[in-house]
mmCIF file of C-alpha atoms in Angstrom:
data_model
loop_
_atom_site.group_PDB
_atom_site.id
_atom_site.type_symbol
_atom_site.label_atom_id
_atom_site.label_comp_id
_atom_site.label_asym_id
_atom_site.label_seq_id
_atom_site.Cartn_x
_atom_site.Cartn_y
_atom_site.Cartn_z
ATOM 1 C CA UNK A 1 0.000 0.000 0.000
ATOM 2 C CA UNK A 2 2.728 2.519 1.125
ATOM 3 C CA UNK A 3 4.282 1.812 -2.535
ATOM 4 C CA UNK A 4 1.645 2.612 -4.414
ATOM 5 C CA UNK A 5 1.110 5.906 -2.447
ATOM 6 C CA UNK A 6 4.438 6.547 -2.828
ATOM 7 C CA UNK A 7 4.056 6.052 -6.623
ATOM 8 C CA UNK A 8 0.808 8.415 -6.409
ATOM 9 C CA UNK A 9 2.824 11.483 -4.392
ATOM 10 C CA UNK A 10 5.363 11.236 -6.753
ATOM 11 C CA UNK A 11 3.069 11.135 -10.098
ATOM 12 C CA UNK A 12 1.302 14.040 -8.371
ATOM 13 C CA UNK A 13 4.520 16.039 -7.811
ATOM 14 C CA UNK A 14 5.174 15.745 -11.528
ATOM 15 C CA UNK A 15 2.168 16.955 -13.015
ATOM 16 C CA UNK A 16 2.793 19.796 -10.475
ATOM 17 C CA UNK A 17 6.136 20.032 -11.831
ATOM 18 C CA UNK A 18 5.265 20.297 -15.656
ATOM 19 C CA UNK A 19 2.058 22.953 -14.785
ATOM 20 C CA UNK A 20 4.251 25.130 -13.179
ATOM 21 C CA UNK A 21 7.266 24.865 -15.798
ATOM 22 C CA UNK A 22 5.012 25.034 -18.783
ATOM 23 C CA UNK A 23 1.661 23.235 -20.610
ATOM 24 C CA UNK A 24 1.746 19.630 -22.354
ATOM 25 C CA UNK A 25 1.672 21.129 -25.314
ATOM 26 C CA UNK A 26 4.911 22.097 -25.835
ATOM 27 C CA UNK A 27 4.659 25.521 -24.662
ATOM 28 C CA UNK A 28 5.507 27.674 -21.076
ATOM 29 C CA UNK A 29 2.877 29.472 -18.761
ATOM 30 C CA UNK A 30 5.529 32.567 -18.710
ATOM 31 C CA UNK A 31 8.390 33.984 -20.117
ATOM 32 C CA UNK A 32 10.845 35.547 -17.702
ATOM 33 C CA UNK A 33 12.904 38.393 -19.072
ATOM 34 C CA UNK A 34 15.225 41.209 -17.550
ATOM 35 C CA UNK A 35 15.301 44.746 -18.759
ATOM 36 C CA UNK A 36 18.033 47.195 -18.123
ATOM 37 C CA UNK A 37 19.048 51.044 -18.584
ATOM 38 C CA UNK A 38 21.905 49.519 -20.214
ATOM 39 C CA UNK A 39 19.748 47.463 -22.809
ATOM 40 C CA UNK A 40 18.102 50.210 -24.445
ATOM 41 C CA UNK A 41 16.613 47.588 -27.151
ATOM 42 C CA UNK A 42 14.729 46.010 -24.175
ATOM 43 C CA UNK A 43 13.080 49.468 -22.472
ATOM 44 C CA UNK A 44 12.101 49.891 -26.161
ATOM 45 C CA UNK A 45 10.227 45.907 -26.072
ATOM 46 C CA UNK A 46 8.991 46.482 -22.785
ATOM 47 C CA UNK A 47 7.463 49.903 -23.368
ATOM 48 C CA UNK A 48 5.457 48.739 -26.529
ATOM 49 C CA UNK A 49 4.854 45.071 -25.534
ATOM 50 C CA UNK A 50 5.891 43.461 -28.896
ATOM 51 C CA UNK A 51 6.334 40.814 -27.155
ATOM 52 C CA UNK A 52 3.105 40.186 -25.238
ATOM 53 C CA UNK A 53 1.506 41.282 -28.771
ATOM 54 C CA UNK A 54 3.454 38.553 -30.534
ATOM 55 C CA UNK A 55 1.899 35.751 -27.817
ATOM 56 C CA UNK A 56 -1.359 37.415 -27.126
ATOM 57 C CA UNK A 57 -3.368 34.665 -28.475
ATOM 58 C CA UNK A 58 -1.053 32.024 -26.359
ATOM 59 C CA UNK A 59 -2.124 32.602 -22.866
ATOM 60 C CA UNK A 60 1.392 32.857 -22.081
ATOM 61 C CA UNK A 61 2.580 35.469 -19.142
ATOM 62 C CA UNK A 62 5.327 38.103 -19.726
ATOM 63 C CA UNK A 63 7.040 38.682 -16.673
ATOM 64 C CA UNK A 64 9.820 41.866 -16.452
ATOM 65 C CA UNK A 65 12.835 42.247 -13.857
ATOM 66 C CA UNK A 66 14.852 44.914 -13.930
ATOM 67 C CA UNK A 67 18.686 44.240 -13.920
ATOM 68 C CA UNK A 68 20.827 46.733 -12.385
ATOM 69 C CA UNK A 69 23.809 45.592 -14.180
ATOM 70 C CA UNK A 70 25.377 42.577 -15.838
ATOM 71 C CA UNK A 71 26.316 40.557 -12.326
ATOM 72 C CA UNK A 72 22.504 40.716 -11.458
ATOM 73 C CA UNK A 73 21.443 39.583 -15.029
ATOM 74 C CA UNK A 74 23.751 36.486 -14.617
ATOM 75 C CA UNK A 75 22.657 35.689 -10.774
ATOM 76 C CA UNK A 76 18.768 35.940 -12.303
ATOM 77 C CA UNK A 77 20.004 33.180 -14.656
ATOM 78 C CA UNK A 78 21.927 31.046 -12.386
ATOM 79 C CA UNK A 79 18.950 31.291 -9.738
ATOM 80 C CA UNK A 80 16.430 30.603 -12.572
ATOM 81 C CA UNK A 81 14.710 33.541 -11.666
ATOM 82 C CA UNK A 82 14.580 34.768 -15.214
ATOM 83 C CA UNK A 83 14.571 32.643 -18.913
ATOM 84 C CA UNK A 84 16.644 35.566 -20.525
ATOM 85 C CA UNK A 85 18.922 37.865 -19.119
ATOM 86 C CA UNK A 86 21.060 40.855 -20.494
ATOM 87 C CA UNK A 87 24.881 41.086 -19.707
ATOM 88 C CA UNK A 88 27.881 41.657 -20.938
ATOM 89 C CA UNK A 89 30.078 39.227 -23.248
ATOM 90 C CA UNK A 90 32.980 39.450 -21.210
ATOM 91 C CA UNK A 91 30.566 39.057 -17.654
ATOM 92 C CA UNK A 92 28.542 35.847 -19.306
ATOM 93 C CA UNK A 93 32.122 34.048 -20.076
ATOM 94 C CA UNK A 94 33.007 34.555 -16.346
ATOM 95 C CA UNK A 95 29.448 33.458 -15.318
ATOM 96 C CA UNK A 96 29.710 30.292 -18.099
ATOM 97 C CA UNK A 97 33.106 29.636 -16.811
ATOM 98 C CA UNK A 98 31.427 28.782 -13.379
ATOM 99 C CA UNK A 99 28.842 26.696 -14.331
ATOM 100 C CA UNK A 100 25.888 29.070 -15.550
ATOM 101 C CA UNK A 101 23.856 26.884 -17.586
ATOM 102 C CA UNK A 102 23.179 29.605 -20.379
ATOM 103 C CA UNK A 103 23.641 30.458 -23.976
ATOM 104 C CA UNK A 104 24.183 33.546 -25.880
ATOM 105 C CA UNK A 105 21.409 33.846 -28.687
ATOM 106 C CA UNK A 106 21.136 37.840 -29.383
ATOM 107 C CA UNK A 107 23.243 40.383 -29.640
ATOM 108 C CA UNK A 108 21.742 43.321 -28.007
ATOM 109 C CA UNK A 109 24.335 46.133 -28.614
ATOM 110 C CA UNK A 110 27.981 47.195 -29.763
ATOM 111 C CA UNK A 111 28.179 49.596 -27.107
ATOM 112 C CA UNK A 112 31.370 51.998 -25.812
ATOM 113 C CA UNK A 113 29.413 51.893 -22.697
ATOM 114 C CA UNK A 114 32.437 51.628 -20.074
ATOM 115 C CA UNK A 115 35.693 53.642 -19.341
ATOM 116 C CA UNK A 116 37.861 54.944 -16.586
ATOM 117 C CA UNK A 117 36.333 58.195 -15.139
ATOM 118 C CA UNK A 118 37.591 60.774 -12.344
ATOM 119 C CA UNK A 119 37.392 63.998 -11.311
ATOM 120 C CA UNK A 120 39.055 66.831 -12.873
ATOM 121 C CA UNK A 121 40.593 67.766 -9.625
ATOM 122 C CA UNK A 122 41.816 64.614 -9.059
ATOM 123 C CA UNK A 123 45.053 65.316 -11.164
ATOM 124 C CA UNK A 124 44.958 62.103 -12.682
ATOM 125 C CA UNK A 125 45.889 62.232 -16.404
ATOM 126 C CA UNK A 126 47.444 58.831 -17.126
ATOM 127 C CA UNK A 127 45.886 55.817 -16.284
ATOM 128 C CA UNK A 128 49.726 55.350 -15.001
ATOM 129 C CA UNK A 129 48.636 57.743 -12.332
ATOM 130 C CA UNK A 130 45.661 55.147 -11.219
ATOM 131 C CA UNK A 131 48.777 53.486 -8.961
ATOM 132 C CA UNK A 132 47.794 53.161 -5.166
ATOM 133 C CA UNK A 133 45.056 54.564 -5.701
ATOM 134 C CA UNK A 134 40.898 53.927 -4.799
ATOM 135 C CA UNK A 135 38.456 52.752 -7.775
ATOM 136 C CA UNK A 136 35.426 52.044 -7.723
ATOM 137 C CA UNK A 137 33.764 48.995 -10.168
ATOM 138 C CA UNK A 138 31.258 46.395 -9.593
ATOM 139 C CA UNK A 139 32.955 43.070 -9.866
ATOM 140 C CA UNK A 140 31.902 40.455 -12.940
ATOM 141 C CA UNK A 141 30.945 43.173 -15.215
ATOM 142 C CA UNK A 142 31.818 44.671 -18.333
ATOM 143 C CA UNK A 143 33.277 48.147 -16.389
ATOM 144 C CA UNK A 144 35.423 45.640 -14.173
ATOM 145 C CA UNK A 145 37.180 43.801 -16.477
ATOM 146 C CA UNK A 146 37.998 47.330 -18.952
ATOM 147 C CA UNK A 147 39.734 48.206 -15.532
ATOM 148 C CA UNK A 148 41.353 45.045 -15.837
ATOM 149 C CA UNK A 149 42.702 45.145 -19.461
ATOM 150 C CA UNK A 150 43.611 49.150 -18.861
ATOM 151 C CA UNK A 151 45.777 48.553 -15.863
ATOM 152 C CA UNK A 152 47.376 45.473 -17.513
ATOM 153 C CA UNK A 153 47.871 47.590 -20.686
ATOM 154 C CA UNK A 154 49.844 49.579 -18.746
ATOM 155 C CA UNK A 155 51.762 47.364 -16.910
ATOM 156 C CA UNK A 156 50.309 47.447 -13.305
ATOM 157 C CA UNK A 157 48.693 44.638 -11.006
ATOM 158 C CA UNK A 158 45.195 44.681 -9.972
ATOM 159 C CA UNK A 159 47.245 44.577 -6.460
ATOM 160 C CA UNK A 160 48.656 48.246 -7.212
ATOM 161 C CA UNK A 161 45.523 49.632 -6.780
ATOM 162 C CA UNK A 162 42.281 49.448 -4.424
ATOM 163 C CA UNK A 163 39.347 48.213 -5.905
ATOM 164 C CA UNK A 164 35.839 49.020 -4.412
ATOM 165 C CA UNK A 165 33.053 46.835 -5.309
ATOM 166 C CA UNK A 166 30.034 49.006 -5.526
ATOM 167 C CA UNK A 167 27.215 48.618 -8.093
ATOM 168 C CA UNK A 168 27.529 51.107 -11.238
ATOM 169 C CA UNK A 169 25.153 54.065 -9.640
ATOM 170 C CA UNK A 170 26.915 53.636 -6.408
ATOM 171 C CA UNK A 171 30.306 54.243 -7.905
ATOM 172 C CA UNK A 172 28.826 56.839 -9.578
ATOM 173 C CA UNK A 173 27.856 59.000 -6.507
ATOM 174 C CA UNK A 174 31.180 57.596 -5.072
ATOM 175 C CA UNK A 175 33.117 59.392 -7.675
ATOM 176 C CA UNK A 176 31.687 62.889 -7.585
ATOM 177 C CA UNK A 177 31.350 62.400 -3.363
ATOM 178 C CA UNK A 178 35.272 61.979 -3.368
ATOM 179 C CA UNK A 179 35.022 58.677 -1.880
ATOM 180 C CA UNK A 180 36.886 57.136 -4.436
ATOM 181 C CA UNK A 181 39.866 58.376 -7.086
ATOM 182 C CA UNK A 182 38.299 56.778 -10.217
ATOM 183 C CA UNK A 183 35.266 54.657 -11.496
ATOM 184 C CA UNK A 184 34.700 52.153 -14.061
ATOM 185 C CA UNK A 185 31.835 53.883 -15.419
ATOM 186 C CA UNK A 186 28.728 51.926 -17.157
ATOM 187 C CA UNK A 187 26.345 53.946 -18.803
ATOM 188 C CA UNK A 188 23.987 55.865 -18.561
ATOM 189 C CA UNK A 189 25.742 56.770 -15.162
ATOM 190 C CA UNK A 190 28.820 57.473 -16.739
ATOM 191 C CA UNK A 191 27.279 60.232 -19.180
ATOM 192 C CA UNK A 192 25.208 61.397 -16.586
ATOM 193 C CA UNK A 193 28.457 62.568 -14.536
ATOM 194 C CA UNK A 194 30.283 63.538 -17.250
ATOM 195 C CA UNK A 195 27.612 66.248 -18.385
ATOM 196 C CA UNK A 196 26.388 67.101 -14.839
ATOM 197 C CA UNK A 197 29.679 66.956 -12.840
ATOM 198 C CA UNK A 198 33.804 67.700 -13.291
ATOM 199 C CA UNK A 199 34.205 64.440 -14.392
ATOM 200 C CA UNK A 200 35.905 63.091 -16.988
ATOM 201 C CA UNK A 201 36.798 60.025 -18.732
ATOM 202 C CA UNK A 202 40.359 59.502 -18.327
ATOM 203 C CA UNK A 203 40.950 56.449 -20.346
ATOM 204 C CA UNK A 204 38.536 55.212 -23.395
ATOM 205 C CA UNK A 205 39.048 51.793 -26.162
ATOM 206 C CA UNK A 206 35.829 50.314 -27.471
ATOM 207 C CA UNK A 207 37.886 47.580 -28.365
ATOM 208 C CA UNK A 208 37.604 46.775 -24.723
ATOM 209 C CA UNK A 209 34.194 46.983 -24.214
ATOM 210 C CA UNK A 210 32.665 43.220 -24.870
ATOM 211 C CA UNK A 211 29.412 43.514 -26.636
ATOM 212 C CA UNK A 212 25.391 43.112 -25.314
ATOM 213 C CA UNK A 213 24.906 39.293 -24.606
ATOM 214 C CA UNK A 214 21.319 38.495 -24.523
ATOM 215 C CA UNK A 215 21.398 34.846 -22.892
ATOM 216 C CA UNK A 216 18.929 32.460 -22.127
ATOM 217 C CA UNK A 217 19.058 29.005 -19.976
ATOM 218 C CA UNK A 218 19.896 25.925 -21.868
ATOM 219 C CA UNK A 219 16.985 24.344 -20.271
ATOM 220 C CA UNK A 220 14.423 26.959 -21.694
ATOM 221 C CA UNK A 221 16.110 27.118 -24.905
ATOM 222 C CA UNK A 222 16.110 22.904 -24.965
ATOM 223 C CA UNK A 223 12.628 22.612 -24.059
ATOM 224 C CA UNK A 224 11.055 25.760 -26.161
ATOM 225 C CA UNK A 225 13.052 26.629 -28.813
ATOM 226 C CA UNK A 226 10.469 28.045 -30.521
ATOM 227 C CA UNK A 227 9.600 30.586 -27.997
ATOM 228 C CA UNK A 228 13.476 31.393 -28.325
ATOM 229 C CA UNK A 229 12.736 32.451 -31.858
ATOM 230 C CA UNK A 230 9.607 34.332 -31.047
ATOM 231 C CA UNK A 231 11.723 36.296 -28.554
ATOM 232 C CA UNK A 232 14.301 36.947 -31.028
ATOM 233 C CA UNK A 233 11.411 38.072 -32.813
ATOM 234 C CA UNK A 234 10.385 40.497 -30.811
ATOM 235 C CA UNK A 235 13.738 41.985 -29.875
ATOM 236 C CA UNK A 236 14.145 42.733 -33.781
ATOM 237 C CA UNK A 237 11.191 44.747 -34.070
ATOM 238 C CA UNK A 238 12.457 46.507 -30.713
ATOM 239 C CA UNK A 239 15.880 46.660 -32.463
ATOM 240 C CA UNK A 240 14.258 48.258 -35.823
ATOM 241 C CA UNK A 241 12.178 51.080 -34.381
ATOM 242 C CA UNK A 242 15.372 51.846 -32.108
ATOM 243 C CA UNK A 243 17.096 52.527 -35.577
ATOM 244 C CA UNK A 244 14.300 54.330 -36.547
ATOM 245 C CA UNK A 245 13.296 56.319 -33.468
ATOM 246 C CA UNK A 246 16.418 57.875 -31.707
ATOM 247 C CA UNK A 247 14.788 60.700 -30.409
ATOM 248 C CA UNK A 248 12.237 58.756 -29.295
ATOM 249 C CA UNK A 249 14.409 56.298 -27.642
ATOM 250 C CA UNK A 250 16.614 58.699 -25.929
ATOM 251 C CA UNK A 251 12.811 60.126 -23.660
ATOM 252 C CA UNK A 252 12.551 56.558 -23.406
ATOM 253 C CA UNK A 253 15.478 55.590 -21.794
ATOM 254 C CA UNK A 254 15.402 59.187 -19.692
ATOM 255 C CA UNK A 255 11.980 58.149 -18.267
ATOM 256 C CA UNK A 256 13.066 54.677 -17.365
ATOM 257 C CA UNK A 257 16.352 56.000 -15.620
ATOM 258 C CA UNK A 258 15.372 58.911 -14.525
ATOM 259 C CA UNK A 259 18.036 60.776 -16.129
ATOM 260 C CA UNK A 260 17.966 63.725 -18.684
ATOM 261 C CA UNK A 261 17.048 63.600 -22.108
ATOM 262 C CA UNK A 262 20.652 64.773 -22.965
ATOM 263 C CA UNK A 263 22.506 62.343 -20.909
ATOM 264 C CA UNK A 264 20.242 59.788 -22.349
ATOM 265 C CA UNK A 265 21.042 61.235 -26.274
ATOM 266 C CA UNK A 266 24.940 60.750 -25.162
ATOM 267 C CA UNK A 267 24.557 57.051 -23.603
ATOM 268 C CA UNK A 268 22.938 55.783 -26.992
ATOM 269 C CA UNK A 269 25.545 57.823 -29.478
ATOM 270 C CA UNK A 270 27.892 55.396 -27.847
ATOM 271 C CA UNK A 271 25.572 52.621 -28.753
ATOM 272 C CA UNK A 272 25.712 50.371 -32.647
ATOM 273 C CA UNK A 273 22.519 48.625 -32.778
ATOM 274 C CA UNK A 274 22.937 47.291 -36.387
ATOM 275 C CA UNK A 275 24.405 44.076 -35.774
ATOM 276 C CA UNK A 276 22.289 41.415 -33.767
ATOM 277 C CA UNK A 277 23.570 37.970 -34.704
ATOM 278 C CA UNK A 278 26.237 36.249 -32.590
ATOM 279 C CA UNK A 279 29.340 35.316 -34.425
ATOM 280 C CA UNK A 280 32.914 35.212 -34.640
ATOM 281 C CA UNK A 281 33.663 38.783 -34.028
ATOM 282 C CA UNK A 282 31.679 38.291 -30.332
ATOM 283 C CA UNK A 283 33.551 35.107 -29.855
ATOM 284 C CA UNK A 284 36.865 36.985 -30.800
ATOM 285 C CA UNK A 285 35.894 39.791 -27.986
ATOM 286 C CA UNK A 286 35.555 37.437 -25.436
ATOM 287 C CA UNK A 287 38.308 35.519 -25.528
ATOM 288 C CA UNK A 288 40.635 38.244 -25.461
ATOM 289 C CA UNK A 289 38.920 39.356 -21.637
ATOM 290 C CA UNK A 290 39.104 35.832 -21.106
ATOM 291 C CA UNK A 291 43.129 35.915 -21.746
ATOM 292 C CA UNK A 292 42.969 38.943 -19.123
ATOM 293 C CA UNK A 293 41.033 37.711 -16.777
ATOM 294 C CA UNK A 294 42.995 34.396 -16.461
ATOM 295 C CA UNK A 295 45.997 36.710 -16.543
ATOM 296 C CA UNK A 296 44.658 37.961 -13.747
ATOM 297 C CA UNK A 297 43.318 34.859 -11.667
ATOM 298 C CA UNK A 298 39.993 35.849 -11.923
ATOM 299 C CA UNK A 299 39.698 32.812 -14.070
ATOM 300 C CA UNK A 300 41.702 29.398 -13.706
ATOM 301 C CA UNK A 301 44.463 29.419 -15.917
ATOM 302 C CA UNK A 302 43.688 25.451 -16.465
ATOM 303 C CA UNK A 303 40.380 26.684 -18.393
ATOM 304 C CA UNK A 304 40.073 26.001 -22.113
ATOM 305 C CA UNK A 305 38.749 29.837 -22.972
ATOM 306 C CA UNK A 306 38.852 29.031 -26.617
ATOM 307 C CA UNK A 307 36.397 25.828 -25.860
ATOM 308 C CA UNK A 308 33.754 27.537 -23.222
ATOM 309 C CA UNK A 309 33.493 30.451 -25.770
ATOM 310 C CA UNK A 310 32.229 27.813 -28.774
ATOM 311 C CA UNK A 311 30.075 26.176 -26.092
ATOM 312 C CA UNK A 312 28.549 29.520 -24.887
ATOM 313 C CA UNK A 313 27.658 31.291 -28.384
ATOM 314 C CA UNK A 314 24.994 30.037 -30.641
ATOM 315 C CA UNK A 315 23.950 31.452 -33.368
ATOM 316 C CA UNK A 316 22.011 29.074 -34.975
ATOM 317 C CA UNK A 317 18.796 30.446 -34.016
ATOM 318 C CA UNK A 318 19.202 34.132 -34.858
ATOM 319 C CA UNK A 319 20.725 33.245 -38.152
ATOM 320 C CA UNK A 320 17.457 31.056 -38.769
ATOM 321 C CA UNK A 321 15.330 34.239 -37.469
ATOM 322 C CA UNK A 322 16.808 37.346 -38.389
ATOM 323 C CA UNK A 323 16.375 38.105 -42.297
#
């Protein structure tokens, strides 16, 4: 008797399971996606619902969380507390690295949305000058590791210098509050201070900056790849009206931030939104932070970068999507 009810909990857990998860027929209940100041593409999808338009008819849930940078994108992944999360290239390979279960499909942005920032008074001209000194960055993203490659650039250990972890805003007010030297700045606090403060960026590459990783969790993408597609979808016709709509964009991504128009104009002139298919030049990008990063232990040096980058990057569906 016990067996059978044993067999019975257990058959009843499943079915719990699978409603929960998504319906028999081959379809989820919701869709969990981030949005971020730094995504402008997906303020633009979340503002007009193209996505909730595209499944209207579905019965399927759209569910937003807001991700206040590329570390809390990646934990929303790794807790499954999101299907699709946007991060950085160079912030997903560390997060891949240690086990995320996720996949680059979409590429969100070429952005020059990091560099070294200080004050004006600061009398720091060189990033030679950084030496001993306090910067702020929030650690696993995009603004951390350009830190990274610019001190190694120039020849100086991450150990030369004191590194405050504080998330993006935070360094922001830390900056201008004299609390710290420098910043790794992520937009749109970075152009924010830099119109509305002394500040100024001290050291800029866009080489260094890794491009806008839209990710999703293998198990999503294994067990809906259609609604993978359909998101892809969507984030093209969010990508399209950004092209067409600057203006429009820039009150967008004001509102959303609570920022100024202009300092919202000057985060998304830093921005290329014309390329949106994963390939080798994102795979290139992210192996060279990877070489840094294992340069400087944040990664074992035992790790195959080359291999985890082909694992992470698949382009098979945008290709398949985007015409």
């Amino acid at each position: 008797m016990k067996r059978y009810l044993f067999i019975l909990i257990g058959l009843i857990s499943f079915i719990l399971v699978g409603c929960s998860e998504g319906n028999t027929d081959g379809k989820p209940n919701k869709i969990r996606l981030d949005y971020a100041t730094y995504s402008p593409i997906s303020l633009v999808l979340k503002e007009f619902g193209f996505l909730e338009e595209e499944l209207k008819d579905e019965g399927i849930e759209i569910e937003w969380v807001f991700s206040q940078g590329s570390n809390k994108a990646l934990e929303f992944l790794n807790s499954n507390s999101v299907d699709f999360g946007s991060a950085a290239g160079a912030a997903t390979l560390i997060s891949k690295v240690n086990g995320a279960p996720i996949k680059n499909v979409y590429i969100f942005s070429k952005p020059e949305w990091t560099a070294l920032v200080t004050l004006e008074d600061e009398n720091i001209d060189l990033v030679a000058d950084l030496k001993g000194k306090k910067i702020a960055a929030t650690i696993g993203t995009d603004p951390y590791i350009f830190l990274l490659r610019a001190l190694n650039e120039q020849g100086i250990d991450p150990s030369e210098v004191e590194i405050v972890n504080l998330q993006h805003g935070d360094g922001a007010t830390a900056l201008t509050s004299g609390s710290v030297n420098a910043w790794a700045g992520l937009d749109p606090h970075m152009a924010r201070v830099e119109l509305e403060s002394s500040a100024q960026l001290l050291y800029r590459n866009p080489d260094f900056n890794t491009y806008g990783f839209l990710n999703v969790r293998e198990d999503f993408a294994k067990k809906y790849p259609g609604y993978v597609k359909r998101v892809i979808e969507a984030y093209e016709k969010a990508r399209k009206w950004t092209l067409e709509n600057p203006e429009k964009v820039a009150e967008i991504l004001a509102e959303e931030a609570q920022i100024d128009l202009e300092v919202a104009k000057l985060q998304l002139e830093r921005n290329d939104f014309t390329e949106s298919i994963p390939g080798n030049a994102h795979q290139k990008a992210i192996i060279e932070a990877g070489k840094i990063l294992q340069q400087s232990e944040v990664i074992d040096k035992t790790v195959n970068i080359q291999e985890i980058a082909t694992e992470l990057i698949d382009s098979s569906i945008a290709e398949s999507t985007i015409k």
